[in-house]
Amino acid sequence: MQKIKIGILGYGNLGRGVELAVSNNSDMELVGIFTRRKDVATATGKAISIDQIQEYKDKIDVLILCGGSATDLPKQSVEMIKYFNTVDSFDTHARIPEHFANMDKTGKESGKLGIISVGWDPGLFSVARMMFGALLPNGKDYTFWGKGVSQGHSDAIRRIEGVVDARQYTVPVDSAMQAVRSGVNPQLTTRQKHVRECYVVAKEGADKDKIREQIVNMPNYFADYDTTVHFIDMEEMKRNHNELPHGGVVLRSGDTYSDKKHVLELNIKLDSNPEFTGSVLTAYARAIYKMSQEGRKGCVTVFDVPIGLLSPQSPEELRAHLL
Amino acid sequence: MQKIKIGILGYGNLGRGVELAVSNNSDMELVGIFTRRKDVATATGKAISIDQIQEYKDKIDVLILCGGSATDLPKQSVEMIKYFNTVDSFDTHARIPEHFANMDKTGKESGKLGIISVGWDPGLFSVARMMFGALLPNGKDYTFWGKGVSQGHSDAIRRIEGVVDARQYTVPVDSAMQAVRSGVNPQLTTRQKHVRECYVVAKEGADKDKIREQIVNMPNYFADYDTTVHFIDMEEMKRNHNELPHGGVVLRSGDTYSDKKHVLELNIKLDSNPEFTGSVLTAYARAIYKMSQEGRKGCVTVFDVPIGLLSPQSPEELRAHLL
């Protein structure tokens, strides 16, 4: 069987997660990892300068983009779909319709197919929210995130004067989750759903009370939450907070237009957010390859993918063993 | 907007569940409930003799079949796809490939589209098993069922001499589920995963010890499980065991080809198995209608359906609000 030829663009945590997944899926072959950085040592030794990427136009079936949503992906994905079928993890919810429109237009012109907003949220959680809503129309949705490291919140703390390093954990409130599971459909405020735990290394002599105040009162990031701040030293940071675990829960509770209640829950616990996200992007690369082979072009999302295409197994095998 | 015109074939518990769901989905219209029974009073007053069903060939967009898998569906679905797009809940796993082949052949001849094996297992649980396996290829699957009433096991007890009525609950073993959730990938025997609880009304003067022995030693149904038997009177049966709750869990635990472990779980709790199953069949009827409109014919399964088609919302709405 012809292997699916994969390229990776970007070599941060997510790029490394995709590299690991692609290298371990026997129906795929990693062609190269395209990066701006010079002399980067990749696990598979396949780094290639991003300046050469157009030379690989006919050597790659699907390019998986591993840049950030703020500045990289809105431009990179649209540029890359001119030459490649693409997968990205664009997660700025408010700008998804605009990103979709740009990708769809360019992909239809180039004859390539791209999927945007893949990962676990958006991605797997979107699939769960959508299916749960369709199967139980008369109900209410809840999403809880964590316990896990939020990179955005950690970065926000690091920008505070006097902070050397920081790690922020988003923690769901267990009693709120239990209330939802019981089927009572509670009204929950932002503060009632999650708490935020911060581990901070401060510069010697820094005013810790002032740092704490700046964190807990930071608008958008922390002001609407109960936030605890722990000051630790760099050694403890490296020993206890060096991983990127995450997870979360999508719950839907409702009735079937009768007195009968039902609760549907997707619950995921991840030791490594980037490794699992990389694995999700890789499975969707397989689906995009197959849809492209069938002549599809433009842009799609997880809602448009027949889920059987995610599997390396044939439709016959899936029906016989997984249905 | 033109409503999707739905027909229901069969009016047992599942048929009533579908009737409830269709009546409450504003993009659908219930045309009729086709039944062999004379003078049946349906909630919507739409009973029609099954002898007249061919007259509705051009008046129904999708026919939802609510018969049993043992004898009804293998014949009925194949007969009905000659005239209608169909949805069925065929759940005899070993015979799915054969049923699929029959449906696909007949549907391709008639130009109609059918989906088989829809519900929560097979159905929603199949989707979860398939997605979890594709997103976490290096792992192990577990499915637990219950706590819930198994109609097949209840019927098996009712066939024993001296039994007037019976209800059998399948109960997952909590410690086994917890072990799986912890990520240790245990090897579990049939006995370690579920226990069986039976509530039995015996004839006056019947030999209860003999009934109990016959239950707990019954091959296939009970012999491989730890089974408890409670004898109760008919009044208690009607008061406490008159509902059909069910539920279950699909778990996958594995790693991303590294030391990083991940646990994915779908967990559902249903007050009414037939009402929720009816709701699932109804959502898939919407998807089949849309796929048929796009020219698809033959047979598909839940693995072939782009999940966005389950929703009454447009692709634009789904991308803006649920992704």
mmCIF file of N, CA and C in Angstrom, chain B residues 180-246:
data_model
loop_
_atom_site.group_PDB
_atom_site.id
_atom_site.type_symbol
_atom_site.label_atom_id
_atom_site.label_comp_id
_atom_site.label_asym_id
_atom_site.label_seq_id
_atom_site.Cartn_x
_atom_site.Cartn_y
_atom_site.Cartn_z
ATOM 1 N N VAL B 180 -9.798 0.795 34.977
ATOM 2 C CA VAL B 180 -9.577 1.228 33.589
ATOM 3 C C VAL B 180 -9.295 2.728 33.545
ATOM 4 N N ARG B 181 -10.093 3.499 34.281
ATOM 5 C CA ARG B 181 -9.900 4.960 34.286
ATOM 6 C C ARG B 181 -8.522 5.352 34.805
ATOM 7 N N SER B 182 -7.950 4.529 35.669
ATOM 8 C CA SER B 182 -6.633 4.867 36.229
ATOM 9 C C SER B 182 -5.523 4.671 35.214
ATOM 10 N N GLY B 183 -5.851 4.024 34.072
ATOM 11 C CA GLY B 183 -4.864 3.896 33.002
ATOM 12 C C GLY B 183 -3.986 2.666 33.089
ATOM 13 N N VAL B 184 -4.323 1.695 33.955
ATOM 14 C CA VAL B 184 -3.441 0.522 34.098
ATOM 15 C C VAL B 184 -3.729 -0.569 33.064
ATOM 16 N N ASN B 185 -4.760 -0.376 32.190
ATOM 17 C CA ASN B 185 -5.102 -1.371 31.162
ATOM 18 C C ASN B 185 -5.215 -2.790 31.705
ATOM 19 N N PRO B 186 -6.146 -3.008 32.632
ATOM 20 C CA PRO B 186 -6.269 -4.339 33.232
ATOM 21 C C PRO B 186 -6.832 -5.363 32.245
ATOM 22 N N GLN B 187 -6.503 -6.633 32.451
ATOM 23 C CA GLN B 187 -7.162 -7.725 31.741
ATOM 24 C C GLN B 187 -8.382 -8.098 32.564
ATOM 25 N N LEU B 188 -9.577 -7.990 32.008
ATOM 26 C CA LEU B 188 -10.785 -8.243 32.783
ATOM 27 C C LEU B 188 -11.574 -9.396 32.164
ATOM 28 N N THR B 189 -11.970 -10.347 33.002
ATOM 29 C CA THR B 189 -12.834 -11.422 32.517
ATOM 30 C C THR B 189 -14.268 -10.910 32.452
ATOM 31 N N THR B 190 -15.129 -11.663 31.780
ATOM 32 C CA THR B 190 -16.558 -11.339 31.721
ATOM 33 C C THR B 190 -17.110 -11.134 33.128
ATOM 34 N N ARG B 191 -16.771 -12.034 34.041
ATOM 35 C CA ARG B 191 -17.279 -11.978 35.413
ATOM 36 C C ARG B 191 -16.809 -10.726 36.145
ATOM 37 N N GLN B 192 -15.620 -10.262 35.811
ATOM 38 C CA GLN B 192 -15.076 -9.087 36.517
ATOM 39 C C GLN B 192 -15.672 -7.773 36.026
ATOM 40 N N LYS B 193 -16.316 -7.776 34.868
ATOM 41 C CA LYS B 193 -16.807 -6.516 34.300
ATOM 42 C C LYS B 193 -18.250 -6.181 34.686
ATOM 43 N N HIS B 194 -19.103 -7.198 34.742
ATOM 44 C CA HIS B 194 -20.524 -6.941 35.015
ATOM 45 C C HIS B 194 -21.081 -7.977 35.975
ATOM 46 N N VAL B 195 -22.066 -7.563 36.791
ATOM 47 C CA VAL B 195 -22.877 -8.524 37.539
ATOM 48 C C VAL B 195 -24.314 -8.412 37.028
ATOM 49 N N ARG B 196 -25.090 -9.451 37.320
ATOM 50 C CA ARG B 196 -26.487 -9.474 36.854
ATOM 51 C C ARG B 196 -27.424 -9.577 38.052
ATOM 52 N N GLU B 197 -28.394 -8.650 38.130
ATOM 53 C CA GLU B 197 -29.367 -8.650 39.216
ATOM 54 C C GLU B 197 -30.744 -8.951 38.643
ATOM 55 N N CYS B 198 -31.396 -9.959 39.217
ATOM 56 C CA CYS B 198 -32.682 -10.395 38.670
ATOM 57 C C CYS B 198 -33.784 -10.216 39.706
ATOM 58 N N TYR B 199 -34.894 -9.663 39.277
ATOM 59 C CA TYR B 199 -36.088 -9.542 40.109
ATOM 60 C C TYR B 199 -37.163 -10.408 39.481
ATOM 61 N N VAL B 200 -37.664 -11.371 40.273
ATOM 62 C CA VAL B 200 -38.511 -12.419 39.709
ATOM 63 C C VAL B 200 -39.807 -12.548 40.506
ATOM 64 N N VAL B 201 -40.935 -12.599 39.790
ATOM 65 C CA VAL B 201 -42.218 -12.943 40.406
ATOM 66 C C VAL B 201 -42.487 -14.407 40.065
ATOM 67 N N ALA B 202 -42.604 -15.247 41.121
ATOM 68 C CA ALA B 202 -42.833 -16.679 40.899
ATOM 69 C C ALA B 202 -44.312 -17.010 41.113
ATOM 70 N N LYS B 203 -44.746 -18.063 40.440
ATOM 71 C CA LYS B 203 -46.104 -18.586 40.663
ATOM 72 C C LYS B 203 -46.230 -19.040 42.104
ATOM 73 N N GLU B 204 -47.422 -18.958 42.651
ATOM 74 C CA GLU B 204 -47.641 -19.445 44.011
ATOM 75 C C GLU B 204 -47.278 -20.922 44.067
ATOM 76 N N GLY B 205 -46.493 -21.290 45.065
ATOM 77 C CA GLY B 205 -46.131 -22.693 45.239
ATOM 78 C C GLY B 205 -44.971 -23.152 44.377
ATOM 79 N N ALA B 206 -44.418 -22.260 43.553
ATOM 80 C CA ALA B 206 -43.287 -22.669 42.702
ATOM 81 C C ALA B 206 -42.038 -22.906 43.559
ATOM 82 N N ASP B 207 -41.144 -23.739 43.066
ATOM 83 C CA ASP B 207 -39.905 -24.063 43.785
ATOM 84 C C ASP B 207 -38.862 -22.972 43.493
ATOM 85 N N LYS B 208 -38.736 -22.030 44.435
ATOM 86 C CA LYS B 208 -37.874 -20.868 44.185
ATOM 87 C C LYS B 208 -36.399 -21.243 44.065
ATOM 88 N N ASP B 209 -35.977 -22.222 44.873
ATOM 89 C CA ASP B 209 -34.566 -22.632 44.783
ATOM 90 C C ASP B 209 -34.254 -23.199 43.405
ATOM 91 N N LYS B 210 -35.211 -23.927 42.865
ATOM 92 C CA LYS B 210 -35.003 -24.529 41.550
ATOM 93 C C LYS B 210 -34.962 -23.430 40.465
ATOM 94 N N ILE B 211 -35.842 -22.427 40.605
ATOM 95 C CA ILE B 211 -35.830 -21.304 39.648
ATOM 96 C C ILE B 211 -34.482 -20.581 39.711
ATOM 97 N N ARG B 212 -34.039 -20.308 40.938
ATOM 98 C CA ARG B 212 -32.760 -19.618 41.110
ATOM 99 C C ARG B 212 -31.626 -20.399 40.454
ATOM 100 N N GLU B 213 -31.584 -21.716 40.679
ATOM 101 C CA GLU B 213 -30.540 -22.560 40.089
ATOM 102 C C GLU B 213 -30.575 -22.499 38.560
ATOM 103 N N GLN B 214 -31.794 -22.538 38.029
ATOM 104 C CA GLN B 214 -31.918 -22.511 36.564
ATOM 105 C C GLN B 214 -31.427 -21.181 35.991
ATOM 106 N N ILE B 215 -31.694 -20.090 36.727
ATOM 107 C CA ILE B 215 -31.232 -18.775 36.249
ATOM 108 C C ILE B 215 -29.705 -18.700 36.278
ATOM 109 N N VAL B 216 -29.126 -18.915 37.478
ATOM 110 C CA VAL B 216 -27.684 -18.631 37.615
ATOM 111 C C VAL B 216 -26.822 -19.568 36.775
ATOM 112 N N ASN B 217 -27.363 -20.720 36.393
ATOM 113 C CA ASN B 217 -26.572 -21.661 35.586
ATOM 114 C C ASN B 217 -26.908 -21.622 34.101
ATOM 115 N N MET B 218 -27.779 -20.706 33.695
ATOM 116 C CA MET B 218 -28.197 -20.665 32.291
ATOM 117 C C MET B 218 -27.008 -20.295 31.395
ATOM 118 N N PRO B 219 -26.656 -21.160 30.431
ATOM 119 C CA PRO B 219 -25.486 -20.876 29.579
ATOM 120 C C PRO B 219 -25.692 -19.591 28.761
ATOM 121 N N ASN B 220 -24.600 -18.932 28.405
ATOM 122 C CA ASN B 220 -24.588 -17.683 27.616
ATOM 123 C C ASN B 220 -25.183 -16.496 28.384
ATOM 124 N N TYR B 221 -26.341 -16.685 28.989
ATOM 125 C CA TYR B 221 -27.022 -15.564 29.629
ATOM 126 C C TYR B 221 -26.475 -15.245 31.024
ATOM 127 N N PHE B 222 -26.270 -16.292 31.874
ATOM 128 C CA PHE B 222 -25.931 -16.013 33.277
ATOM 129 C C PHE B 222 -24.732 -16.794 33.822
ATOM 130 N N ALA B 223 -24.411 -17.934 33.211
ATOM 131 C CA ALA B 223 -23.421 -18.840 33.811
ATOM 132 C C ALA B 223 -22.048 -18.176 33.985
ATOM 133 N N ASP B 224 -21.710 -17.236 33.124
ATOM 134 C CA ASP B 224 -20.383 -16.606 33.202
ATOM 135 C C ASP B 224 -20.352 -15.377 34.105
ATOM 136 N N TYR B 225 -21.448 -15.112 34.818
ATOM 137 C CA TYR B 225 -21.553 -13.901 35.641
ATOM 138 C C TYR B 225 -21.882 -14.245 37.084
ATOM 139 N N ASP B 226 -21.581 -13.312 37.985
ATOM 140 C CA ASP B 226 -22.123 -13.399 39.329
ATOM 141 C C ASP B 226 -23.535 -12.834 39.272
ATOM 142 N N THR B 227 -24.501 -13.686 39.573
ATOM 143 C CA THR B 227 -25.907 -13.334 39.405
ATOM 144 C C THR B 227 -26.624 -13.415 40.744
ATOM 145 N N THR B 228 -27.389 -12.380 41.081
ATOM 146 C CA THR B 228 -28.226 -12.446 42.282
ATOM 147 C C THR B 228 -29.688 -12.451 41.850
ATOM 148 N N VAL B 229 -30.491 -13.239 42.578
ATOM 149 C CA VAL B 229 -31.913 -13.374 42.246
ATOM 150 C C VAL B 229 -32.742 -12.937 43.448
ATOM 151 N N HIS B 230 -33.631 -11.970 43.228
ATOM 152 C CA HIS B 230 -34.542 -11.512 44.289
ATOM 153 C C HIS B 230 -35.956 -11.897 43.896
ATOM 154 N N PHE B 231 -36.652 -12.609 44.796
ATOM 155 C CA PHE B 231 -38.063 -12.901 44.519
ATOM 156 C C PHE B 231 -38.921 -11.804 45.123
ATOM 157 N N ILE B 232 -39.795 -11.234 44.303
ATOM 158 C CA ILE B 232 -40.664 -10.144 44.761
ATOM 159 C C ILE B 232 -42.093 -10.437 44.307
ATOM 160 N N ASP B 233 -43.059 -9.669 44.831
ATOM 161 C CA ASP B 233 -44.436 -9.888 44.367
ATOM 162 C C ASP B 233 -44.757 -8.943 43.201
ATOM 163 N N MET B 234 -45.861 -9.170 42.551
ATOM 164 C CA MET B 234 -46.210 -8.429 41.330
ATOM 165 C C MET B 234 -46.386 -6.933 41.614
ATOM 166 N N GLU B 235 -46.882 -6.635 42.798
ATOM 167 C CA GLU B 235 -47.087 -5.233 43.145
ATOM 168 C C GLU B 235 -45.743 -4.485 43.176
ATOM 169 N N GLU B 236 -44.746 -5.105 43.802
ATOM 170 C CA GLU B 236 -43.416 -4.473 43.857
ATOM 171 C C GLU B 236 -42.806 -4.388 42.458
ATOM 172 N N MET B 237 -43.020 -5.423 41.648
ATOM 173 C CA MET B 237 -42.516 -5.394 40.261
ATOM 174 C C MET B 237 -43.065 -4.165 39.531
ATOM 175 N N LYS B 238 -44.356 -3.950 39.652
ATOM 176 C CA LYS B 238 -44.974 -2.833 38.932
ATOM 177 C C LYS B 238 -44.551 -1.485 39.496
ATOM 178 N N ARG B 239 -44.352 -1.444 40.811
ATOM 179 C CA ARG B 239 -44.028 -0.178 41.459
ATOM 180 C C ARG B 239 -42.567 0.223 41.204
ATOM 181 N N ASN B 240 -41.665 -0.734 41.311
ATOM 182 C CA ASN B 240 -40.235 -0.388 41.295
ATOM 183 C C ASN B 240 -39.474 -0.775 40.030
ATOM 184 N N HIS B 241 -40.066 -1.572 39.186
ATOM 185 C CA HIS B 241 -39.297 -2.086 38.041
ATOM 186 C C HIS B 241 -40.056 -1.929 36.729
ATOM 187 N N ASN B 242 -40.784 -0.836 36.633
ATOM 188 C CA ASN B 242 -41.641 -0.628 35.467
ATOM 189 C C ASN B 242 -40.964 0.215 34.380
ATOM 190 N N GLU B 243 -39.766 0.711 34.629
ATOM 191 C CA GLU B 243 -39.082 1.583 33.666
ATOM 192 C C GLU B 243 -37.981 0.817 32.938
ATOM 193 N N LEU B 244 -37.452 1.434 31.881
ATOM 194 C CA LEU B 244 -36.390 0.805 31.095
ATOM 195 C C LEU B 244 -35.143 1.702 31.041
ATOM 196 N N PRO B 245 -34.542 1.938 32.218
ATOM 197 C CA PRO B 245 -33.321 2.749 32.235
ATOM 198 C C PRO B 245 -32.163 1.959 31.625
ATOM 199 N N HIS B 246 -31.152 2.654 31.152
ATOM 200 C CA HIS B 246 -29.934 1.962 30.721
ATOM 201 C C HIS B 246 -28.802 2.988 30.659
#
